[in-house]
Amino acid sequence: MEKRQMCGDRKMPYFLTNPKWYYRDKYGGLRLAKDAPPEARKSYEEFFKDPEPDENGRVTEY
């Protein structure tokens, strides 16, 4: 069973499960470490992608 914590109203992204895979830049933003594995890279991209609007133009996914 997966034991990731919640991050706001969704599960903590996979890339945040290992502190070696990310760091905070000088502005406090999250950045992916160069040695992060492919699964962590995919998780990072999914986490920061813009949500797509539904057929009515509303954004319902976060």
XYZ file of N, CA, C and O in Angstrom:
248
model
N 0.834 -1.189 0.000
C 0.000 0.000 0.000
C 0.877 1.251 0.000
O 1.853 1.338 0.733
N 0.506 2.216 -0.796
C 1.248 3.466 -0.917
C 1.006 4.342 0.309
O -0.121 4.519 0.730
N 2.083 4.883 0.878
C 1.965 5.677 2.104
C 2.436 7.104 1.912
O 3.128 7.647 2.756
N 2.077 7.719 0.793
C 2.470 9.115 0.585
C 1.499 10.025 1.322
O 0.315 9.766 1.392
N 2.034 11.102 1.873
C 1.211 12.074 2.588
C 0.415 12.919 1.606
O 0.688 12.941 0.419
N -0.523 13.664 2.142
C -1.307 14.583 1.330
C -0.541 15.887 1.168
O 0.201 16.308 2.045
N -0.724 16.501 0.032
C -0.095 17.783 -0.287
C -1.230 18.697 -0.731
O -1.649 18.653 -1.883
N -1.755 19.485 0.192
C -2.959 20.256 -0.123
C -4.126 19.287 -0.225
O -4.402 18.554 0.700
N -4.784 19.258 -1.373
C -5.917 18.356 -1.552
C -5.569 17.148 -2.410
O -6.433 16.465 -2.912
N -4.287 16.867 -2.595
C -3.864 15.715 -3.388
C -2.668 15.032 -2.741
O -2.051 15.574 -1.839
N -2.357 13.837 -3.231
C -1.225 13.092 -2.673
C 0.085 13.820 -2.944
O 0.238 14.486 -3.956
N 1.025 13.631 -2.030
C 2.357 14.201 -2.221
C 2.959 13.587 -3.484
O 2.931 12.381 -3.657
N 3.488 14.407 -4.373
C 4.090 13.860 -5.590
C 5.301 12.977 -5.279
O 6.012 13.196 -4.300
N 5.510 12.009 -6.134
C 6.580 11.037 -5.949
C 7.943 11.707 -5.796
O 8.749 11.297 -4.957
N 8.208 12.748 -6.573
C 9.534 13.374 -6.503
C 9.835 13.971 -5.140
O 10.987 14.133 -4.766
N 8.807 14.271 -4.357
C 9.015 14.839 -3.021
C 9.257 13.772 -1.955
O 9.518 14.115 -0.803
N 9.178 12.506 -2.327
C 9.372 11.447 -1.342
C 10.841 11.209 -1.012
O 11.141 10.511 -0.054
N 11.735 11.780 -1.793
C 13.168 11.631 -1.526
C 13.828 13.008 -1.607
O 13.896 13.596 -2.679
N 14.326 13.526 -0.490
C 14.940 14.863 -0.481
C 16.137 15.019 -1.416
O 16.503 16.132 -1.766
N 16.740 13.940 -1.845
C 17.876 14.024 -2.761
C 17.432 14.353 -4.187
O 18.254 14.681 -5.024
N 16.142 14.246 -4.474
C 15.634 14.445 -5.831
C 15.191 15.875 -6.099
O 14.855 16.215 -7.229
N 15.131 16.720 -5.078
C 14.685 18.096 -5.284
C 15.411 19.038 -4.344
O 16.046 18.626 -3.386
N 15.319 20.317 -4.665
C 15.885 21.352 -3.802
C 15.066 22.623 -4.010
O 14.248 22.706 -4.910
N 15.272 23.587 -3.165
C 14.589 24.880 -3.290
C 15.576 25.891 -3.870
O 16.717 25.976 -3.436
N 15.095 26.644 -4.852
C 15.947 27.673 -5.438
C 15.994 28.891 -4.517
O 15.395 28.884 -3.440
N 16.690 29.947 -4.923
C 16.857 31.110 -4.039
C 15.550 31.846 -3.767
O 15.471 32.644 -2.848
N 14.499 31.562 -4.552
C 13.196 32.185 -4.340
C 12.245 31.274 -3.570
O 11.098 31.614 -3.344
N 12.719 30.084 -3.207
C 11.899 29.144 -2.447
C 11.114 28.170 -3.311
O 10.377 27.351 -2.795
N 11.281 28.251 -4.630
C 10.584 27.340 -5.531
C 11.238 25.970 -5.568
O 12.429 25.822 -5.295
N 10.461 24.964 -5.868
C 10.981 23.608 -5.964
C 11.636 23.379 -7.320
O 11.072 23.734 -8.353
N 12.797 22.766 -7.301
C 13.532 22.420 -8.517
C 13.941 20.960 -8.421
O 14.228 20.454 -7.339
N 14.000 20.310 -9.555
C 14.368 18.907 -9.599
C 15.891 18.772 -9.678
O 16.540 19.484 -10.439
N 16.443 17.871 -8.884
C 17.879 17.615 -8.906
C 18.270 16.882 -10.186
O 17.467 16.132 -10.751
N 19.487 17.108 -10.640
C 19.945 16.491 -11.885
C 19.986 14.970 -11.817
O 19.812 14.305 -12.827
N 20.215 14.413 -10.638
C 20.313 12.960 -10.514
C 18.989 12.279 -10.155
O 18.968 11.111 -9.801
N 17.875 12.995 -10.268
C 16.562 12.396 -9.998
C 16.253 11.329 -11.048
O 16.539 11.520 -12.228
N 15.672 10.204 -10.637
C 15.366 9.138 -11.590
C 14.201 9.514 -12.511
O 13.462 10.471 -12.237
N 14.014 8.776 -13.586
C 12.936 9.080 -14.541
C 11.543 9.155 -13.912
O 10.745 10.016 -14.278
N 11.254 8.286 -12.950
C 9.938 8.307 -12.299
C 9.720 9.630 -11.559
O 8.620 10.180 -11.563
N 10.783 10.126 -10.915
C 10.685 11.401 -10.203
C 10.528 12.551 -11.200
O 9.778 13.493 -10.948
N 11.206 12.484 -12.332
C 11.078 13.522 -13.367
C 9.644 13.586 -13.896
O 9.081 14.661 -14.057
N 9.071 12.423 -14.144
C 7.691 12.380 -14.639
C 6.739 12.970 -13.596
O 5.844 13.739 -13.921
N 6.942 12.623 -12.332
C 6.121 13.140 -11.250
C 6.237 14.665 -11.149
O 5.241 15.370 -10.967
N 7.446 15.178 -11.290
C 7.695 16.624 -11.236
C 6.943 17.336 -12.364
O 6.266 18.333 -12.143
N 7.053 16.793 -13.566
C 6.369 17.391 -14.720
C 4.856 17.365 -14.551
O 4.166 18.344 -14.848
N 4.320 16.255 -14.057
C 2.880 16.147 -13.826
C 2.424 17.146 -12.754
O 1.370 17.767 -12.886
N 3.212 17.284 -11.704
C 2.848 18.170 -10.600
C 2.764 19.629 -11.048
O 1.888 20.368 -10.623
N 3.680 20.038 -11.919
C 3.740 21.437 -12.325
C 3.064 21.744 -13.660
O 3.089 22.894 -14.105
N 2.438 20.762 -14.278
C 1.752 21.048 -15.541
C 0.491 21.863 -15.269
O -0.100 21.790 -14.185
N 0.098 22.645 -16.248
C -1.125 23.425 -16.123
C -2.328 22.497 -16.271
O -2.362 21.675 -17.195
N -3.319 22.620 -15.383
C -4.511 21.780 -15.520
C -5.280 22.163 -16.786
O -5.286 23.324 -17.201
N -5.892 21.169 -17.413
C -6.634 21.408 -18.645
C -8.103 21.694 -18.331
O -8.696 21.035 -17.482
N -8.697 22.667 -19.016
C -10.119 22.961 -18.783
C -11.003 21.843 -19.334
O -10.640 21.154 -20.288
N -12.178 21.677 -18.721
C -13.128 20.685 -19.222
C -13.863 21.245 -20.430
O -13.542 22.338 -20.922
N -14.858 20.524 -20.911
C -15.571 20.946 -22.120
C -16.308 22.279 -21.955
O -16.637 22.935 -22.925
N -16.520 22.699 -20.711
C -17.181 23.978 -20.444
C -16.178 25.102 -20.158
O -16.571 26.208 -19.810
N -14.898 24.791 -20.268
C -13.880 25.791 -20.040
C -13.478 25.966 -18.595
O -12.703 26.857 -18.261
N -13.989 25.109 -17.715
C -13.664 25.205 -16.285
C -12.518 24.268 -15.948
O -12.435 23.160 -16.467
N -11.688 24.719 -15.047
C -10.591 23.891 -14.568
C -11.076 23.208 -13.292
O -11.395 23.859 -12.312
N -11.135 21.877 -13.326
C -11.629 21.142 -12.184
C -10.560 20.255 -11.569
O -10.722 19.743 -10.482
N -9.447 20.052 -12.243
C -8.374 19.204 -11.747
C -7.262 20.056 -11.192
O -6.862 21.040 -11.768
N -6.761 19.660 -10.015
C -5.633 20.371 -9.410
C -4.523 19.421 -9.171
O -4.629 18.316 -8.915
